[in-house]
Short mmCIF file of C-alpha atoms in Angstrom, two decimals:
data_model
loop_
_atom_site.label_atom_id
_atom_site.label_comp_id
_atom_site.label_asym_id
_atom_site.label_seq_id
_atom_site.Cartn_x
_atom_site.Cartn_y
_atom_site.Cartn_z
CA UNK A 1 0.00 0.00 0.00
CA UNK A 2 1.38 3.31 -1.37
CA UNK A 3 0.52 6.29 1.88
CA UNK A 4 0.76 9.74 1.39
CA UNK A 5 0.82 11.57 4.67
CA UNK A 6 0.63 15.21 5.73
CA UNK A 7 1.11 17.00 8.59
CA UNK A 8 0.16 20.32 10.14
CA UNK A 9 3.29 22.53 10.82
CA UNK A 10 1.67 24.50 13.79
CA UNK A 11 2.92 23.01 17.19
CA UNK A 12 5.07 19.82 17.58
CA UNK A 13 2.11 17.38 18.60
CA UNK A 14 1.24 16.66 15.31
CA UNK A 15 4.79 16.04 14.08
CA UNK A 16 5.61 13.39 17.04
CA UNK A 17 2.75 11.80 16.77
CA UNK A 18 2.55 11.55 12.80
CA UNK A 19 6.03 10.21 13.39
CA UNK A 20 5.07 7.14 15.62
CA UNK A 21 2.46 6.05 12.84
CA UNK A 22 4.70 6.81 9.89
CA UNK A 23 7.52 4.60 11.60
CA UNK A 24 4.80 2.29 12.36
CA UNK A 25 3.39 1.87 8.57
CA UNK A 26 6.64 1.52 7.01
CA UNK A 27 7.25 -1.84 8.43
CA UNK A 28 4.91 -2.74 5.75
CA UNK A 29 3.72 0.04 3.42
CA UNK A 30 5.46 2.90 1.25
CA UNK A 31 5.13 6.19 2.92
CA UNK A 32 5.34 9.55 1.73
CA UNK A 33 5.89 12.35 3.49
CA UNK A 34 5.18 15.94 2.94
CA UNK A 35 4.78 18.48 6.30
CA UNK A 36 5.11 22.26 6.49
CA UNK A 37 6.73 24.64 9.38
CA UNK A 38 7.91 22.91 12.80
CA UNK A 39 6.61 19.76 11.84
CA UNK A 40 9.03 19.65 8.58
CA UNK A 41 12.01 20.63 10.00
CA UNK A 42 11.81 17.90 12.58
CA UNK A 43 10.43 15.37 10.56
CA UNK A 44 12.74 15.76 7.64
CA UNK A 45 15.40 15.22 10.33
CA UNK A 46 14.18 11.58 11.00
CA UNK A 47 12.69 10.10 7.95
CA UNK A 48 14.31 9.71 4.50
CA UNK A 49 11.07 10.77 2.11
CA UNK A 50 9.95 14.38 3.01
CA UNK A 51 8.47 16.76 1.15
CA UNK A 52 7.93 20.41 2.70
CA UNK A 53 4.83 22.46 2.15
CA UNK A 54 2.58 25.56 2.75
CA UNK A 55 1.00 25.39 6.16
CA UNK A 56 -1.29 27.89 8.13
CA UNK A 57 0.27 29.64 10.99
CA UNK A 58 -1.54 31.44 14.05
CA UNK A 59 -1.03 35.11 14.55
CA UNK A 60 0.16 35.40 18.67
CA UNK A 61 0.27 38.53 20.59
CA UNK A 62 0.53 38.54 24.73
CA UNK A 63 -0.57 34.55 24.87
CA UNK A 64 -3.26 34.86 22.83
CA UNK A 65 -4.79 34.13 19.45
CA UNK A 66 -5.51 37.12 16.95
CA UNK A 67 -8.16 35.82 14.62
CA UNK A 68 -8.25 38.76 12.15
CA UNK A 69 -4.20 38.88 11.76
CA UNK A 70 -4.01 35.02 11.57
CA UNK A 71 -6.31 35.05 8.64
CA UNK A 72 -4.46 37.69 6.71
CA UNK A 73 -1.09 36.90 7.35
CA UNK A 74 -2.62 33.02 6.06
CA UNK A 75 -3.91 34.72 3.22
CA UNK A 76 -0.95 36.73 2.19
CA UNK A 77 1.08 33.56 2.61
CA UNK A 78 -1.11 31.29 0.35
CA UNK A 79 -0.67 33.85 -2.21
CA UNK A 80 3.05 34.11 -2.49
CA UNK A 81 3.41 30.03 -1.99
CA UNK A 82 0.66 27.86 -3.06
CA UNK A 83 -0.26 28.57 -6.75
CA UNK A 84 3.05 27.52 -8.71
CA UNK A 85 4.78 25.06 -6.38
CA UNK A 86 1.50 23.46 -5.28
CA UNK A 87 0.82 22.78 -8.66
CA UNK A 88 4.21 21.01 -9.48
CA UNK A 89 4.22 19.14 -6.01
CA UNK A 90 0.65 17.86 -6.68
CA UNK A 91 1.69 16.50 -10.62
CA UNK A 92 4.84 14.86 -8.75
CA UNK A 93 2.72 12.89 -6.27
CA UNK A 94 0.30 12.15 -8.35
CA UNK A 95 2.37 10.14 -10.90
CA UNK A 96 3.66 8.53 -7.74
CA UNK A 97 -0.53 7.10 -6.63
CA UNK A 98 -1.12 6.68 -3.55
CA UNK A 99 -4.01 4.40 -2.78
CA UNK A 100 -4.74 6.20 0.26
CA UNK A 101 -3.97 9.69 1.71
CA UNK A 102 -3.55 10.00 6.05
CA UNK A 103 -3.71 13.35 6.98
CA UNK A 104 -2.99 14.99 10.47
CA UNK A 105 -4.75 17.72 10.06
CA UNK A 106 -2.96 18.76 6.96
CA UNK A 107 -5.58 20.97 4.93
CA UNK A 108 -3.70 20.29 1.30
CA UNK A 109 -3.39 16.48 1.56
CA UNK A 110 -7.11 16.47 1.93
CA UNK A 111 -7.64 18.75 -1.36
CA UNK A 112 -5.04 16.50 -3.08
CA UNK A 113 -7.01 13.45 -2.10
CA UNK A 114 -10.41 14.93 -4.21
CA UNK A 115 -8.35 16.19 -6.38
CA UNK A 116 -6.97 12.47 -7.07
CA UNK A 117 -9.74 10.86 -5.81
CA UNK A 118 -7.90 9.02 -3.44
CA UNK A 119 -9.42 7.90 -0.31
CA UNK A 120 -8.66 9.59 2.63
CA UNK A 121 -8.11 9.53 6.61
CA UNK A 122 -7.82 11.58 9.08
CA UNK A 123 -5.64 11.45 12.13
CA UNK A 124 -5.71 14.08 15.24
CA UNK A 125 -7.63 14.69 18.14
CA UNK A 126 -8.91 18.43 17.27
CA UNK A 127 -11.53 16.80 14.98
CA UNK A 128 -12.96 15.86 18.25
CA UNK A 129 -14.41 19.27 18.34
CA UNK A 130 -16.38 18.66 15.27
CA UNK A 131 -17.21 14.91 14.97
CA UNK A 132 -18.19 14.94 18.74
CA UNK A 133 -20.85 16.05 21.06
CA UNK A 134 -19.92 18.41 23.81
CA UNK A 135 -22.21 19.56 26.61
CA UNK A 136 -22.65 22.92 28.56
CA UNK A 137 -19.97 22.24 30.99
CA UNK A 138 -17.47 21.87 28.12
CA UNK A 139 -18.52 24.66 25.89
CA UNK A 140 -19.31 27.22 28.43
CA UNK A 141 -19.74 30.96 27.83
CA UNK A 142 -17.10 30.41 24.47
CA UNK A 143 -19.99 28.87 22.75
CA UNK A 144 -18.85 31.90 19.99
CA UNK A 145 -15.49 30.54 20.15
CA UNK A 146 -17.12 27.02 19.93
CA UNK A 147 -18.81 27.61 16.73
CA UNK A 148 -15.82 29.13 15.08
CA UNK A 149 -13.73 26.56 16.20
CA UNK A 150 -15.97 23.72 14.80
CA UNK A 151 -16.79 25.89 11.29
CA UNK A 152 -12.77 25.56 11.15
CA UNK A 153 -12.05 22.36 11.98
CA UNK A 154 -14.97 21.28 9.43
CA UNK A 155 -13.22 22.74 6.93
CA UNK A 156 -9.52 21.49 7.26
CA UNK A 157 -9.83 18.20 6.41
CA UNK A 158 -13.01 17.58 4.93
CA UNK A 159 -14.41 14.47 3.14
CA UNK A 160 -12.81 11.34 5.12
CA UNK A 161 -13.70 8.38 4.66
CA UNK A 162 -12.77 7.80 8.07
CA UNK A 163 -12.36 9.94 11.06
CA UNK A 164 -9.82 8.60 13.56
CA UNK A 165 -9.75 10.77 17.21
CA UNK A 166 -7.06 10.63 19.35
CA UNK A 167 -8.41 10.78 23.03
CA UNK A 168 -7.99 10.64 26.19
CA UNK A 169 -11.55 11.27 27.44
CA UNK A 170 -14.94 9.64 25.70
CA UNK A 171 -17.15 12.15 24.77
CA UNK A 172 -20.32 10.65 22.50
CA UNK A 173 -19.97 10.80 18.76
CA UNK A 174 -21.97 13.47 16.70
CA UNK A 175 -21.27 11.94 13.43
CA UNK A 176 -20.66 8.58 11.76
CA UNK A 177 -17.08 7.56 10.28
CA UNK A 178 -16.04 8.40 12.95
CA UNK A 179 -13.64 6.05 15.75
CA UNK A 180 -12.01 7.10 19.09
CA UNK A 181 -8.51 6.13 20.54
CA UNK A 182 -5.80 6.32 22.66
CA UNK A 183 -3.59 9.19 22.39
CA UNK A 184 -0.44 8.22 20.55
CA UNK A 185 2.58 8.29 22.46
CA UNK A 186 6.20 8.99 22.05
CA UNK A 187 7.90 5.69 22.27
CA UNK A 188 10.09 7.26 25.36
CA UNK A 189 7.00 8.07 26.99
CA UNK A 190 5.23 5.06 26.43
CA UNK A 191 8.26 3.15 27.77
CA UNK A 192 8.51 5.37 30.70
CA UNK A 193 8.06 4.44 34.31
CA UNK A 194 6.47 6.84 36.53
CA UNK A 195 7.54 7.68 39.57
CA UNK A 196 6.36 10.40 41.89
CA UNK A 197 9.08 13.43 43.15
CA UNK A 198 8.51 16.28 44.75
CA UNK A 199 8.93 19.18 42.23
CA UNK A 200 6.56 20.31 39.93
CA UNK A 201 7.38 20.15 35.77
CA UNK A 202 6.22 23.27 34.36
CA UNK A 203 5.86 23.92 30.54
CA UNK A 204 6.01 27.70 30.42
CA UNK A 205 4.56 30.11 28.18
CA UNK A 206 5.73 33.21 29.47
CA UNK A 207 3.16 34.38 31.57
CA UNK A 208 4.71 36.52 34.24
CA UNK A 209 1.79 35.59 36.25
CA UNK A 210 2.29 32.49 36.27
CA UNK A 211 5.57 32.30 37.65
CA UNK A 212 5.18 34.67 40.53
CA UNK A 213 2.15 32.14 41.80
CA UNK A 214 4.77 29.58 41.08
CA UNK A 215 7.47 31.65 43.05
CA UNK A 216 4.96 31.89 46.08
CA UNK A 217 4.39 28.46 46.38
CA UNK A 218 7.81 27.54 47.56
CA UNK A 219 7.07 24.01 45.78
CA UNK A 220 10.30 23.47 43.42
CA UNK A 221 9.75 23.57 39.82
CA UNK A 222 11.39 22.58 37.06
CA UNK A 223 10.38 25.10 33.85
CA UNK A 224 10.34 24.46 30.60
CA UNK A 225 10.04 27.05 28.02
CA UNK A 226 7.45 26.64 25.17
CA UNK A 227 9.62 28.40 22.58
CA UNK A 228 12.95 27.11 23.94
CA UNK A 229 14.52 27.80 26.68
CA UNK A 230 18.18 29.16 28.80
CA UNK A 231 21.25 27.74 27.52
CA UNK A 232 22.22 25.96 30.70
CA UNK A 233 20.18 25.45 34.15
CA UNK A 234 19.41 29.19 35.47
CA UNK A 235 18.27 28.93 39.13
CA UNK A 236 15.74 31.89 40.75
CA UNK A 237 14.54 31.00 44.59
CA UNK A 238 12.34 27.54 44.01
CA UNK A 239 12.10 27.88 40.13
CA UNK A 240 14.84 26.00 37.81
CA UNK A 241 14.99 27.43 33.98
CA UNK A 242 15.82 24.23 32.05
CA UNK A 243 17.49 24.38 28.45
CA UNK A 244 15.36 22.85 25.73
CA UNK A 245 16.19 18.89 26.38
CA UNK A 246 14.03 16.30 24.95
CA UNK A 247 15.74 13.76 27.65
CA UNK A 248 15.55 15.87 30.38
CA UNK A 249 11.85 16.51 29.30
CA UNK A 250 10.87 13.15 30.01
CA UNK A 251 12.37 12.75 32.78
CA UNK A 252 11.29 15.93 34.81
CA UNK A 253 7.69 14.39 33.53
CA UNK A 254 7.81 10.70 34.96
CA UNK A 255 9.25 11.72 38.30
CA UNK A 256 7.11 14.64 38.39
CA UNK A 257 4.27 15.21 41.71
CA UNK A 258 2.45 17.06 38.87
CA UNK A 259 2.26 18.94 35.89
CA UNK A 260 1.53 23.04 35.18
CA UNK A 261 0.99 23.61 31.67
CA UNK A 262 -1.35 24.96 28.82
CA UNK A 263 -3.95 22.65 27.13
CA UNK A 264 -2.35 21.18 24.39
CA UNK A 265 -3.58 18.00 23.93
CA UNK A 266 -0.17 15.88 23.95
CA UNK A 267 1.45 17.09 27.18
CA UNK A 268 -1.98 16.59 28.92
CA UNK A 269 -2.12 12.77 27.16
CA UNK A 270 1.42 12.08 28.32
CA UNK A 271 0.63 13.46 31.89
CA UNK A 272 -2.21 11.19 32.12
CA UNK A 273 -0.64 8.16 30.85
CA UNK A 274 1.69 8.59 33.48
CA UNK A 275 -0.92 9.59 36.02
CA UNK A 276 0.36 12.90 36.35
CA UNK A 277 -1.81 15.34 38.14
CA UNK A 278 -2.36 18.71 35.48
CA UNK A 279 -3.15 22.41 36.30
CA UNK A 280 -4.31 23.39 32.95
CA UNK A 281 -3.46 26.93 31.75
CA UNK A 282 -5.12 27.12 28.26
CA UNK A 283 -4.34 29.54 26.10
CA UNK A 284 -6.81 32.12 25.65
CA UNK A 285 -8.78 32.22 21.97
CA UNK A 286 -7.81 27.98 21.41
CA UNK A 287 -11.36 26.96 22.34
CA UNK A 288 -9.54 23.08 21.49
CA UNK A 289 -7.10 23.66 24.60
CA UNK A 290 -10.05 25.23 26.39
CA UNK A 291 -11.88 21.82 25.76
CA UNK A 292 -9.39 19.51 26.73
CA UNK A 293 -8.43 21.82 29.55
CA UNK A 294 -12.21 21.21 30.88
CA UNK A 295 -12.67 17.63 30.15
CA UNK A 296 -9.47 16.94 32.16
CA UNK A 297 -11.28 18.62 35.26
CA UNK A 298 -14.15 16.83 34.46
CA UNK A 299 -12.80 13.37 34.97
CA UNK A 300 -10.53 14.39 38.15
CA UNK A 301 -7.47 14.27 36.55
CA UNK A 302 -6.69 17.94 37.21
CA UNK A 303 -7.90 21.43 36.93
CA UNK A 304 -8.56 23.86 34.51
CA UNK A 305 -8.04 27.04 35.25
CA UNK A 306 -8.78 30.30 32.88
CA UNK A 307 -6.38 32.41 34.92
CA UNK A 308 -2.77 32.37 36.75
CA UNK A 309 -4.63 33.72 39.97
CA UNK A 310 -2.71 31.76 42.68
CA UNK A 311 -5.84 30.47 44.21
CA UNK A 312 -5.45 27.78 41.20
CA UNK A 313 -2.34 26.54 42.14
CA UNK A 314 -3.06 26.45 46.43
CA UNK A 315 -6.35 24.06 45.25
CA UNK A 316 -4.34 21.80 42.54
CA UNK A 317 -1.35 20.97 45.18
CA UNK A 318 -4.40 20.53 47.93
CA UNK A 319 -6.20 18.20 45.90
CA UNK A 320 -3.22 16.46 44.12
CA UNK A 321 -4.40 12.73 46.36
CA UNK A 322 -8.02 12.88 44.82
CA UNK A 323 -6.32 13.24 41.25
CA UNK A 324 -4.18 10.59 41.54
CA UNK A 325 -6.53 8.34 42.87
CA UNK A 326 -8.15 9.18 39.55
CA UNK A 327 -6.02 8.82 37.24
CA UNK A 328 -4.77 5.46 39.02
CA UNK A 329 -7.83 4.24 36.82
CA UNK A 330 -6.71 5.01 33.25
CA UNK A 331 -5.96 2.32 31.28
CA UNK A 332 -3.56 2.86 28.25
CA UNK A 333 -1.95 -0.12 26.19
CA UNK A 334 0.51 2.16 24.96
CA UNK A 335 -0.37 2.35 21.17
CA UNK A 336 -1.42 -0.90 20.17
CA UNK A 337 -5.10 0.31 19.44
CA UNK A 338 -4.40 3.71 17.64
CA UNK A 339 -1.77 2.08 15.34
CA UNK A 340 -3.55 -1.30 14.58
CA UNK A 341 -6.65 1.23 14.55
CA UNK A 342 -5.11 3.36 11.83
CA UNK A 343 -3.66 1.08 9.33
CA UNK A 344 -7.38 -1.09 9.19
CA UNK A 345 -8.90 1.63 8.41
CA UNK A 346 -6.45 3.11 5.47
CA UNK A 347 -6.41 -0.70 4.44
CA UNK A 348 -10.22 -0.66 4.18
CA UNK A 349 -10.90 2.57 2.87
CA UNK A 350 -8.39 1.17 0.00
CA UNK A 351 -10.48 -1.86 -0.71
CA UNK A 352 -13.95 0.09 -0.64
CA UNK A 353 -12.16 2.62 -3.41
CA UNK A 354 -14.07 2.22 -6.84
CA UNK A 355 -12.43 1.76 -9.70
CA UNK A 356 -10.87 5.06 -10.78
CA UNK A 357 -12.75 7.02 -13.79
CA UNK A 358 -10.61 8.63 -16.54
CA UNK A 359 -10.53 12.80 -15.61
CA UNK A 360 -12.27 14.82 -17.88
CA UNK A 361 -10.38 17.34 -19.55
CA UNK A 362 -12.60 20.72 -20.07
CA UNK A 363 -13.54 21.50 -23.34
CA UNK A 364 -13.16 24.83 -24.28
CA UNK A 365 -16.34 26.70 -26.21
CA UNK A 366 -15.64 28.12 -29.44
CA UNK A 367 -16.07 31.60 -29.87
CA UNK A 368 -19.38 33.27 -30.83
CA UNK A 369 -19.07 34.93 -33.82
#
C-alpha cells in the first residue's frame, strides 16, 4: 500500500505523533511524506522521504490568538506560496498514486485526495471538536469561540472516509465515520516508568503571572520554556529554567508530583498516561485547549483554570491525592489500538475505493461569432 501523509506545521504534537504512525506503517507500506513549518524541520530530520509544504500559521500577541491577523497573514502567505509550487508538487505525487492519503490535520493532503480521488483519513484529536458532542460544561460561555472553532475544523480536512480521534476522554460521537482512541505516544513516553518526586514540571509560556504564583508556592519547579529555553540550568529561589532537552523533558515528567501547563492536547495525554496530576493553563482564543483543559477537570485528573490567579495553584497541590486516585484508573496499552486502529482503516478505505474514472479534460467553447 502506497501512503501519502501530511502534517500540520503549527505546534510539535502533530509532528511526534505523525512520526510514531509513519515509523509504524513503514514496516509494511510505502510512505510519503510531505509536512510544512515545525513539523518539517523535525520530521525531515528523522525520515528519509519528506516533502515540505505551505501550512497555516496562528497570529500570537501577549498569549493569545488574533483571529483577524491570523487570517491575513494566512492569506498573504497562500498567495506568495501555493499557486506555482503546489501545482508542481501535486503533478509529482500524483504520478507517484497513492491508494490512500492520512492526513494529520494537513488541509492540502485532503484537497489532493479529491483532487486524485484518493481515499482519505484523518488522524488528530482536534476533529474531536467537530465529529463529537460536547455539553454545557465543556462549551461554556465560548460557545462563539465554539462555533468558530468547529466551522474551522470542518473545513480542514473535509471528506474522510474515516475519522480517527485521538483521546484521552470519551465524549459521544456526533457523526458517523467516525472512531475514538488512545492518544499516541512517544515511544520514550510510552516506555517510561512513573515515579512520583517532589517538584513540579512546568511547561512555560511566558506568563509573568504564572511564575510569581509559582514563586509563592515555595514548591520546586522545574520550567520548561514553550519556545525554547536558557542555555544551561538558570536557578531563581524555588524555580529552575531548564534548556530545551528532549531527555531531560521526560524525565522531569515521569518523576514529576504534577504537571503546570497549557492545554495542548499531547502534554496533557502524556501526563495522564503517566498519572500525572495537570493544572491546565489554556491559552486564551484555542477553544480546542479550552476543551481539553475542561474535560481533564471533568474526569478528576486535574484542573482547569482560565487564569494564573494563585488560588489555582493552592487548590491543585491541595487536591493532588483525589487526582491521583483518579487517574490510578486510566488504562492505556501504549499504542497498540491507535496504530492497529489506523492502518485497518487506510487498508479498508483502500479496498472500498471504486475503480478510478478517466478525468475529464474541459472543453473549451468556441467563440461566438
Amino acid at each position: 500500500m502506497k501512503v501519502l501523509y501530511g502534517v500540520n506545521g503549527e505546534g510539535m504534537g502533530h509532528a511526534t505523533r505523525s512520526e510514531v504512525v509513519i515509523d509504524s506503517l513503514l514496516e509494511r507500506h510505502q510512505v510519503r511524506v510531505f509536512a510544512s513549518g515545525a513539523a518539517f524541520r523535525h520530521l525531515s530530520k528523522r525520515l528519509s522521504d519528506v516533502d515540505e509544504v505551505f501550512g497555516p500559521t496562528f497570529a500570537m500577541e501577549e498569549g493569545q490568538i488574533r483571529r483577524w491577523q491570523t487570517v491575513m497573514q494566512n492569506v498573504r502567505s497562500a498567495r506568495q506560496e501555493l499557486p506555482d509550487g503546489m501545482r508542481v508538487w501535486a503533478e509529482e505525487v500524483d504520478e507517484w498514486h497513492p491508494d490512500v492519503v492520512i492526513s494529520d490535520f494537513e488541509p492540502v493532503s485532503a484537497r489532493f485526495a479529491w483532487w486524485a480521488r484518493t481515499p482519505l483519513i484523518a488522524v488528530d484529536n482536534i476533529n474531536a471538536i467537530d465529529r463529537c458532542r460536547h455539553g454545557r460544561r465543556v462549551i461554556g460561555a465560548e460557545r462563539d469561540d465554539y462555533l468558530i472553532a468547529r466551522a474551522l475544523v470542518r473545513g480542514m480536512v473535509p471528506g474522510a472516509a474515516e475519522y480517527v480521534v485521538t483521546t484521552f476522554f470519551q465524549p459521544p460521537l456526533a457523526r458517523k465515520r467516525t472512531t475514538l482512541v488512545p492518544p499516541i505516544l512517544r515511544p520514550e513516553i510510552a516506555s517510561a516508568r512513573s515515579e512520583q518526586g517532589e517538584h513540579l514540571l512546568v511547561y512555560w509560556g511566558g506568563d509573568e503571572k504564572q511564575l510569581e504564583s509559582l514563586r509563592d508556592s515555595g514548591v520546586r519547579c522545574l520550567v520548561y520554556g514553550m519556545r525554547g529555553g536558557p542555555e544551561e540550568v538558570r536557578v531563581d529561589g524555588n524555580l529552575e529554567f531548564r534548556p530545551a532537552s528532549n531527555e531531560g523533558f521526560v524525565e522531569a515528567l515521569r518523576t514529576s508530583r504534577g504537571v503546570v501547563a497549557g492545554g495542548g492536547f499531547s502534554l496533557l495525554s502524556e501526563a495522564v498516561y503517566l498519572g500525572k496530576p495537570v493544572l491546565s493553563v489554556p491559552l486564551r482564543g484555542q477553544f480546542e485547549q479550552l476543551m481539553n483543559a475542561r474535560y481533564l477537570e471533568a474526569r478528576r485528573y486535574g484542573l482547569c483554570a482560565e487564569d494564573s490567579g494563585a488560588g489555582h495553584l493552592a487548590r491543585f497541590l491541595e487536591d493532588l491525592p483525589a487526582f491521583r486516585q483518579a487517574l490510578s484508573t486510566y488504562r492505556q496499552d501504549g499504542n497498540v489500538i491507535a496504530l492497529k486502529t489506523i492502518e485497518e482503516r487506510a487498508m479498508a478505505a483502500v479496498e472500498a475505493r471504486p475503480s478510478p474514472a478517466p478525468r475529464r479534460r474541459k472543453r473549451r467553447r468556441k467563440a461566438v461569432r
